[in-house]
Short mmCIF file of C-alpha atoms in Angstrom, two decimals:
data_model
loop_
_atom_site.label_atom_id
_atom_site.label_comp_id
_atom_site.label_asym_id
_atom_site.label_seq_id
_atom_site.Cartn_x
_atom_site.Cartn_y
_atom_site.Cartn_z
CA MET A 1 -18.71 31.00 -15.00
CA ALA A 2 -19.72 33.54 -12.49
CA LEU A 3 -17.84 36.25 -14.23
CA LEU A 4 -19.20 35.11 -17.66
CA TYR A 5 -22.89 35.13 -16.56
CA GLY A 6 -22.47 38.32 -14.48
CA GLY A 7 -21.16 39.91 -17.73
CA LEU A 8 -23.96 38.46 -19.79
CA VAL A 9 -26.52 39.91 -17.27
CA LEU A 10 -24.77 43.29 -17.10
CA LEU A 11 -24.88 43.49 -20.96
CA VAL A 12 -28.54 42.58 -21.15
CA GLY A 13 -29.38 45.16 -18.49
CA VAL A 14 -27.45 48.04 -20.14
CA SER A 15 -29.22 47.10 -23.52
CA LEU A 16 -32.63 47.10 -21.68
CA LEU A 17 -31.82 50.51 -20.05
CA PHE A 18 -30.81 52.18 -23.26
CA THR A 19 -33.72 50.67 -25.11
CA CYS A 20 -36.19 52.05 -22.68
CA VAL A 21 -34.54 55.37 -22.96
CA ILE A 22 -34.95 55.32 -26.71
CA LEU A 23 -38.24 54.16 -26.58
CA ILE A 24 -39.62 56.83 -24.15
CA ASN A 25 -37.87 59.58 -26.14
CA ARG A 26 -39.67 58.46 -29.34
CA ALA A 27 -43.00 58.04 -27.62
CA ILE A 28 -42.57 61.59 -26.33
CA GLY A 29 -41.87 62.84 -29.72
CA GLN A 30 -45.00 61.33 -31.04
CA ALA A 31 -47.17 63.24 -28.58
CA PRO A 32 -48.94 66.48 -29.79
CA LEU A 33 -47.61 69.94 -29.05
CA TYR A 34 -49.64 72.38 -27.13
CA ASP A 35 -49.73 76.15 -27.82
CA LEU A 36 -51.71 78.09 -25.00
CA ARG A 37 -50.30 81.56 -25.87
CA GLY A 38 -53.49 82.38 -28.06
CA GLY A 39 -55.92 80.58 -25.83
CA ALA A 40 -57.11 77.03 -25.39
CA ARG A 41 -55.90 75.59 -28.88
CA ILE A 42 -53.90 72.69 -29.96
CA VAL A 43 -51.61 72.48 -32.74
CA ASP A 44 -51.64 69.11 -34.48
CA THR A 45 -48.67 67.73 -36.74
CA ASN A 46 -50.18 69.58 -39.75
CA GLY A 47 -49.85 73.00 -38.14
CA THR A 48 -53.55 73.59 -38.01
CA THR A 49 -55.11 74.55 -34.78
CA ILE A 50 -58.23 73.13 -33.06
CA PRO A 51 -60.06 73.82 -30.01
CA PHE A 52 -58.11 72.37 -27.03
CA ASP A 53 -59.77 70.02 -24.53
CA VAL A 54 -57.13 68.96 -21.78
CA GLN A 55 -58.70 65.76 -20.61
CA LYS A 56 -59.09 64.46 -24.29
CA ALA A 57 -55.61 65.50 -25.16
CA THR A 58 -54.22 63.94 -22.12
CA ASN A 59 -55.86 60.52 -22.62
CA GLN A 60 -54.81 60.66 -26.39
CA ALA A 61 -51.35 61.31 -25.38
CA GLN A 62 -51.11 58.51 -22.94
CA ASP A 63 -52.85 56.11 -25.54
CA SER A 64 -50.37 57.10 -28.17
CA ALA A 65 -47.27 56.52 -25.84
CA VAL A 66 -48.47 53.22 -24.67
CA HIS A 67 -49.31 52.01 -28.06
CA TYR A 68 -45.93 53.04 -29.37
CA LEU A 69 -44.21 51.33 -26.42
CA PHE A 70 -46.20 48.05 -26.90
CA THR A 71 -45.85 47.93 -30.52
CA THR A 72 -42.17 49.06 -31.08
CA GLY A 73 -40.95 48.16 -27.59
CA SER A 74 -41.96 44.59 -28.25
CA LEU A 75 -39.94 44.16 -31.20
CA TYR A 76 -36.91 45.63 -29.40
CA PHE A 77 -37.26 43.39 -26.42
CA ALA A 78 -37.74 40.28 -28.65
CA VAL A 79 -34.53 41.06 -30.42
CA ILE A 80 -32.72 41.40 -26.85
CA VAL A 81 -34.25 38.17 -25.71
CA VAL A 82 -33.04 36.30 -28.74
CA ILE A 83 -29.49 37.96 -28.21
CA ALA A 84 -29.47 37.06 -24.39
CA ALA A 85 -30.75 33.40 -24.93
CA THR A 86 -28.11 32.85 -27.73
CA GLY A 87 -25.30 34.17 -25.53
CA GLY A 88 -26.41 32.24 -22.58
CA TYR A 89 -26.53 28.98 -24.78
CA LEU A 90 -23.04 29.75 -26.05
CA LEU A 91 -21.75 30.42 -22.50
CA ALA A 92 -23.27 27.32 -21.08
CA LYS A 93 -22.05 25.17 -23.91
CA GLN A 94 -18.60 26.23 -23.29
CA ALA A 95 -18.90 25.97 -19.62
CA LEU A 96 -20.15 22.40 -19.99
CA ARG A 97 -17.53 21.33 -22.61
CA PRO A 98 -15.56 19.48 -19.99
CA ILE A 99 -18.67 17.58 -18.81
CA ALA A 100 -19.30 16.49 -22.48
CA ARG A 101 -15.62 15.22 -22.71
CA LEU A 102 -15.89 13.49 -19.52
CA THR A 103 -19.10 11.84 -20.75
CA GLN A 104 -17.68 10.69 -24.14
CA THR A 105 -14.67 9.40 -22.43
CA ALA A 106 -16.70 7.43 -19.96
CA GLN A 107 -18.94 5.96 -22.71
CA ALA A 108 -15.80 4.78 -24.71
CA LEU A 109 -14.09 3.26 -21.74
CA SER A 110 -13.67 -0.61 -21.66
CA THR A 111 -11.05 -2.91 -20.27
CA ASP A 112 -8.86 -2.14 -23.24
CA THR A 113 -9.15 1.42 -23.57
CA LEU A 114 -8.32 2.49 -19.75
CA ASP A 115 -5.35 4.33 -21.20
CA GLN A 116 -7.55 7.10 -22.48
CA ARG A 117 -7.60 10.51 -20.71
CA ILE A 118 -9.50 13.75 -20.83
CA ASN A 119 -6.50 16.04 -20.38
CA LEU A 120 -8.81 18.96 -20.09
CA GLY A 121 -6.37 21.90 -19.37
CA GLY A 122 -7.68 25.43 -19.19
CA PRO A 123 -8.26 27.46 -16.16
CA ASP A 124 -7.78 25.96 -12.66
CA ASP A 125 -11.56 25.71 -11.70
CA GLU A 126 -13.98 23.09 -10.19
CA LEU A 127 -14.57 21.35 -13.78
CA ARG A 128 -10.72 21.21 -14.37
CA GLU A 129 -10.28 19.65 -10.88
CA LEU A 130 -13.28 17.09 -11.90
CA ALA A 131 -11.56 16.27 -15.02
CA ASP A 132 -8.19 15.71 -13.37
CA THR A 133 -9.76 13.47 -10.51
CA PHE A 134 -11.41 11.39 -13.32
CA ASP A 135 -8.09 11.13 -15.05
CA ASP A 136 -6.44 9.86 -11.87
CA MET A 137 -9.24 7.51 -11.28
CA LEU A 138 -8.65 6.08 -14.69
CA ALA A 139 -4.96 5.73 -14.13
CA ARG A 140 -5.66 3.85 -10.80
CA LEU A 141 -8.21 1.41 -12.70
CA ASP A 142 -5.51 0.88 -15.49
CA GLN A 143 -2.80 -0.09 -12.98
CA ALA A 144 -5.39 -2.34 -11.12
CA PHE A 145 -6.33 -4.12 -14.21
CA ASP A 146 -2.87 -4.65 -15.24
CA SER A 147 -1.90 -5.99 -11.81
CA GLN A 148 -4.95 -8.25 -12.07
CA ARG A 149 -3.91 -9.49 -15.61
CA LEU A 150 -0.32 -10.14 -14.29
CA PHE A 151 -1.83 -11.89 -11.21
CA VAL A 152 -3.94 -14.27 -13.27
CA ALA A 153 -1.00 -15.03 -15.62
CA ASN A 154 1.42 -15.77 -12.95
CA ALA A 155 -1.08 -17.80 -11.02
CA SER A 156 -1.80 -19.84 -14.09
CA HIS A 157 1.92 -20.35 -14.78
CA GLU A 158 2.40 -21.55 -11.21
CA LEU A 159 -0.45 -23.99 -11.46
CA ARG A 160 0.51 -25.25 -14.83
CA THR A 161 4.04 -26.26 -13.55
CA PRO A 162 2.99 -28.88 -10.90
CA LEU A 163 0.05 -30.05 -13.18
CA SER A 164 2.54 -30.62 -16.04
CA VAL A 165 4.87 -32.58 -13.73
CA ILE A 166 1.99 -34.78 -12.57
CA LEU A 167 0.89 -35.52 -16.16
CA THR A 168 4.39 -36.04 -17.54
CA GLU A 169 5.18 -38.53 -14.62
CA LEU A 170 1.90 -40.35 -15.12
CA GLU A 171 2.51 -40.56 -18.83
CA VAL A 172 5.97 -41.83 -18.72
CA THR A 173 5.38 -44.29 -15.98
CA LEU A 174 1.99 -45.77 -17.21
CA SER A 175 3.37 -45.99 -20.81
CA ASP A 176 5.88 -48.50 -19.65
CA PRO A 177 4.15 -51.91 -18.99
CA ASN A 178 7.26 -53.35 -17.30
CA ALA A 179 7.55 -50.47 -14.77
CA SER A 180 8.85 -51.77 -11.53
CA THR A 181 7.66 -51.19 -7.99
CA GLU A 182 10.53 -48.73 -7.22
CA GLU A 183 9.72 -46.78 -10.52
CA LEU A 184 5.89 -46.66 -9.41
CA ARG A 185 6.92 -45.49 -5.81
CA ARG A 186 9.30 -42.76 -7.29
CA MET A 187 6.41 -41.64 -9.69
CA GLY A 188 4.10 -41.52 -6.65
CA ALA A 189 6.62 -39.42 -4.80
CA VAL A 190 7.04 -37.04 -7.48
CA VAL A 191 3.30 -36.69 -8.05
CA ALA A 192 2.65 -36.15 -4.27
CA GLY A 193 5.22 -33.34 -4.17
CA ALA A 194 3.71 -31.53 -7.29
CA ALA A 195 0.27 -31.99 -5.85
CA GLU A 196 1.45 -30.54 -2.50
CA ARG A 197 2.98 -27.57 -4.35
CA ALA A 198 -0.36 -26.75 -6.24
CA GLN A 199 -2.33 -27.20 -2.97
CA ARG A 200 -0.10 -24.62 -1.03
CA LEU A 201 -0.53 -22.23 -4.03
CA VAL A 202 -4.33 -22.71 -4.09
CA ASN A 203 -4.32 -22.14 -0.22
CA SER A 204 -2.21 -19.09 -0.55
CA LEU A 205 -4.45 -17.76 -3.37
CA LEU A 206 -7.73 -18.23 -1.18
CA THR A 207 -6.03 -16.64 1.72
CA LEU A 208 -4.97 -13.73 -0.56
CA ALA A 209 -8.43 -13.38 -1.82
CA ARG A 210 -9.97 -13.58 1.51
CA LEU A 211 -7.58 -10.83 2.84
CA GLN A 212 -8.19 -8.53 0.04
CA ALA A 213 -12.00 -8.63 1.04
CA VAL A 214 -11.21 -7.57 4.57
CA GLY A 215 -11.36 -3.95 5.51
CA GLY A 216 -10.33 -3.64 9.04
CA VAL A 217 -10.39 -5.63 12.36
CA GLY A 218 -14.31 -5.37 12.55
CA ASP A 219 -14.23 -7.53 9.24
CA LEU A 220 -12.01 -10.26 10.72
CA GLU A 221 -13.69 -13.66 11.30
CA VAL A 222 -11.99 -13.91 14.68
CA SER A 223 -10.79 -11.19 16.85
CA GLU A 224 -9.24 -11.95 20.11
CA PRO A 225 -6.19 -11.26 22.25
CA VAL A 226 -3.07 -12.78 20.71
CA ASP A 227 0.69 -12.78 22.06
CA LEU A 228 3.00 -12.52 19.19
CA ALA A 229 5.74 -14.01 21.43
CA ARG A 230 3.88 -17.37 21.67
CA LEU A 231 3.62 -17.87 18.04
CA VAL A 232 7.41 -17.41 17.35
CA PRO A 233 8.53 -20.86 18.68
CA GLY A 234 6.10 -22.62 16.36
CA ALA A 235 7.04 -20.61 13.22
CA LEU A 236 10.84 -21.52 14.13
CA HIS A 237 10.10 -25.35 14.55
CA ALA A 238 8.36 -25.35 11.10
CA VAL A 239 11.42 -24.36 9.40
CA SER A 240 14.08 -25.97 11.61
CA ALA A 241 15.08 -28.40 9.22
CA GLU A 242 15.62 -26.20 6.36
CA ALA A 243 17.61 -23.89 8.83
CA GLU A 244 19.73 -26.57 9.91
CA GLU A 245 20.38 -27.78 6.40
CA LYS A 246 21.52 -24.37 5.32
CA GLY A 247 23.41 -23.55 8.63
CA VAL A 248 21.47 -20.52 9.46
CA ARG A 249 22.02 -19.25 12.99
CA VAL A 250 18.86 -18.15 14.68
CA GLU A 251 18.67 -15.58 17.43
CA THR A 252 15.43 -14.47 19.36
CA GLU A 253 14.74 -11.89 21.91
CA ILE A 254 10.98 -12.13 22.42
CA GLU A 255 9.00 -10.20 24.98
CA GLU A 256 5.24 -10.02 25.64
CA ALA A 257 3.39 -8.50 22.56
CA VAL A 258 -0.29 -8.76 22.94
CA THR A 259 -2.53 -7.42 20.11
CA VAL A 260 -6.12 -8.23 18.88
CA GLY A 261 -6.77 -10.12 15.89
CA ASP A 262 -7.09 -13.44 14.18
CA PRO A 263 -4.80 -15.91 15.64
CA ARG A 264 -4.50 -18.09 12.56
CA LEU A 265 -3.56 -15.04 10.30
CA LEU A 266 -1.10 -13.75 12.73
CA GLU A 267 0.37 -17.11 13.00
CA ARG A 268 0.68 -17.13 9.22
CA LEU A 269 2.21 -13.64 9.14
CA ILE A 270 5.12 -14.85 11.52
CA GLY A 271 5.45 -18.12 9.64
CA ASN A 272 5.77 -16.40 6.15
CA LEU A 273 8.36 -13.89 7.64
CA VAL A 274 10.42 -16.72 9.10
CA GLU A 275 9.90 -18.97 6.06
CA ASN A 276 11.08 -16.08 3.64
CA ALA A 277 14.13 -15.26 5.92
CA ILE A 278 15.22 -18.87 5.90
CA ARG A 279 14.59 -19.57 2.26
CA HIS A 280 16.31 -16.53 0.78
CA ASN A 281 19.11 -16.65 3.22
CA VAL A 282 22.75 -17.48 2.37
CA PRO A 283 24.51 -20.57 3.51
CA ASN A 284 25.61 -20.38 7.22
CA GLY A 285 23.56 -17.05 7.30
CA TRP A 286 21.91 -15.69 10.27
CA LEU A 287 18.29 -14.82 11.31
CA ARG A 288 17.23 -12.51 14.14
CA ILE A 289 13.55 -12.26 15.65
CA THR A 290 12.55 -9.68 18.19
CA THR A 291 9.24 -8.70 19.61
CA GLY A 292 8.00 -6.17 22.24
CA GLN A 293 5.39 -3.62 22.97
CA THR A 294 4.88 -0.07 24.07
CA ASP A 295 1.93 1.76 25.44
CA ASP A 296 0.00 1.89 22.23
CA LYS A 297 1.38 -0.75 19.99
CA VAL A 298 3.21 -4.14 19.78
CA TRP A 299 6.09 -4.95 17.19
CA LEU A 300 7.72 -7.85 15.39
CA HIS A 301 11.00 -7.43 13.91
CA VAL A 302 12.49 -10.13 11.54
CA ALA A 303 15.95 -9.50 10.00
CA ASN A 304 18.08 -12.09 8.01
CA GLY A 305 21.27 -12.30 5.95
CA GLY A 306 21.15 -12.75 2.28
CA SER A 307 22.12 -11.27 -0.85
CA VAL A 308 22.13 -7.43 -1.56
CA ILE A 309 18.64 -6.33 -2.53
CA PRO A 310 18.37 -2.95 -4.52
CA GLY A 311 16.59 -0.20 -2.38
CA GLY A 312 14.07 0.28 -5.23
CA ASP A 313 13.00 -3.50 -5.16
CA VAL A 314 12.07 -3.78 -1.36
CA ASP A 315 8.56 -2.52 -1.91
CA ARG A 316 8.07 -4.86 -5.09
CA LEU A 317 8.92 -7.82 -2.72
CA PHE A 318 5.45 -7.52 -1.15
CA GLU A 319 3.72 -7.79 -4.36
CA PRO A 320 2.07 -11.17 -5.58
CA PHE A 321 4.62 -13.51 -7.38
CA ARG A 322 7.58 -11.47 -6.61
CA ARG A 323 10.83 -13.07 -5.36
CA GLY A 324 14.28 -12.16 -4.69
CA SER A 325 15.17 -8.52 -6.03
CA GLY A 326 11.76 -8.06 -7.18
CA LYS A 327 11.92 -10.43 -10.02
CA VAL A 328 8.90 -12.43 -10.95
CA ARG A 329 9.13 -16.48 -10.62
CA THR A 330 12.70 -16.77 -10.04
CA ALA A 331 12.82 -19.08 -7.00
CA THR A 332 12.44 -22.70 -7.27
CA ARG A 333 10.33 -23.22 -4.07
CA GLY A 334 7.32 -21.21 -2.95
CA ALA A 335 4.81 -19.31 -5.13
CA GLY A 336 5.91 -15.62 -4.43
CA LEU A 337 2.87 -14.85 -2.29
CA GLY A 338 4.32 -15.13 1.21
CA LEU A 339 5.20 -11.35 1.78
CA ALA A 340 2.10 -10.42 -0.16
CA ILE A 341 0.00 -12.24 2.32
CA VAL A 342 1.97 -10.61 5.10
CA ARG A 343 1.22 -7.17 3.76
CA LEU A 344 -2.55 -7.95 3.66
CA ILE A 345 -2.67 -9.44 7.11
CA VAL A 346 -1.03 -6.36 8.40
CA GLU A 347 -3.67 -4.02 6.64
CA ALA A 348 -6.37 -6.41 7.81
CA HIS A 349 -5.37 -5.81 11.31
CA ARG A 350 -4.73 -1.97 10.86
CA GLY A 351 -1.17 -2.05 11.34
CA ARG A 352 1.93 -0.96 9.78
CA LEU A 353 4.59 -2.64 7.77
CA GLN A 354 8.17 -1.40 7.18
CA ALA A 355 10.91 -3.08 5.19
CA ALA A 356 14.52 -2.23 4.58
CA ALA A 357 17.37 -3.74 2.68
CA PRO A 358 20.65 -3.25 4.63
CA PRO A 359 23.70 -2.43 2.47
CA PHE A 360 25.49 -5.74 3.55
CA GLY A 361 22.64 -7.89 2.40
CA GLY A 362 19.45 -9.42 3.47
CA LEU A 363 16.23 -8.05 4.53
CA ALA A 364 14.69 -6.53 7.68
CA VAL A 365 10.98 -6.36 8.05
CA ARG A 366 9.21 -4.47 11.12
CA VAL A 367 5.52 -5.21 11.87
CA GLU A 368 3.56 -2.66 14.08
CA LEU A 369 0.10 -3.63 15.37
CA PRO A 370 -2.32 -1.89 17.90
CA ARG A 371 -1.88 -3.23 21.31
CA ASP A 372 -4.60 -4.99 23.33
CA ARG A 373 -5.04 -3.14 26.57
CA ARG A 374 -6.82 -6.15 28.28
CA GLN A 375 -5.29 -8.51 30.76
CA PRO A 376 -2.65 -10.39 28.59
CA THR A 377 -2.49 -14.27 28.83
CA SER A 378 0.89 -14.87 27.42
CA MET A 379 3.68 -16.98 28.82
CA PRO A 380 6.56 -15.18 30.76
CA ARG A 381 9.42 -13.84 28.89
CA GLN A 382 11.85 -16.49 30.02
CA ALA A 383 9.56 -19.20 29.20
CA ALA A 384 9.09 -17.99 25.65
CA LEU A 385 12.92 -17.69 25.25
CA ASP A 386 13.24 -21.32 26.56
CA ALA A 387 10.62 -22.53 24.10
CA SER A 388 12.20 -20.68 21.18
CA VAL A 389 15.49 -22.44 22.10
#
């Protein structure tokens, strides 16, 4: 743009300069000629001589030149102004073309047309950068809306399943006028289980929505010192029956790991990781949990056996409604929100989450959180180990 407008100014300036030269030459050509060889005489344009009056002749020459410059020069300058304005308009229109395309694209946008792009092209300047940034923003919005649609569809599916079970059991049992007490009790147990599953899903959805609105530690409802080592025994106790049923061998090596955050969310984080490790383990598998801290961070490591997970599916496990190898709704238990909640809890505490799939099977998850530098109030290491056992 600077080169274009600089060239336009140069062109207009040169035109004005040559116009002034032409006008001055013509104005001088219109002035009378003086012939002083034969005395004080003036020769007019007809070749006749008249008595010469210097002052009067000077005034007449000045008036003639000024009149010519104003009359003829005004016409020339008007033409130059029109040409300059037209050139400026064309240059401005060309320069603002990306802005017009961006405006048209923005006006045409809706939730169904987020796949539109500007695709400006052209020189790599500020306007090209603006258009590319707008295209990137549209791509992120399109992805976010697709994820939201998928999330709503999956949530609806998950809620529909227990509700369908409840309605089916009620209709079948109540339609039988001779239903026995045992049949009613069985129906009540099935309905209670389906209602519990729906309640777990709703609680998970509420937790997920609340975590998505949290931007950092300053936005947490509760922020206090928490020792991760003291939360591990409770998480193991909650899944002890399922672990015993599958024959999973549990190993722990927990040391003091004091961070700052919401105790309920951190307890949920460890519980979800342990529950996922047990639920997706293999019969007679293994689970290992370790905690510790360094000068500036604390860490929690949960590793478990299981089937082989492709490396490209590891990150997808932390998306909502993803289970086992990143597939949607493949497990018979759980809603597929556990690891998604873990990721959001780590982000809410400004931590770091790493996950890897070993080639021999299973999943290894490492969580790093900022360390609390105040005096810790956790139990000794030996006491924590005894509690976990």
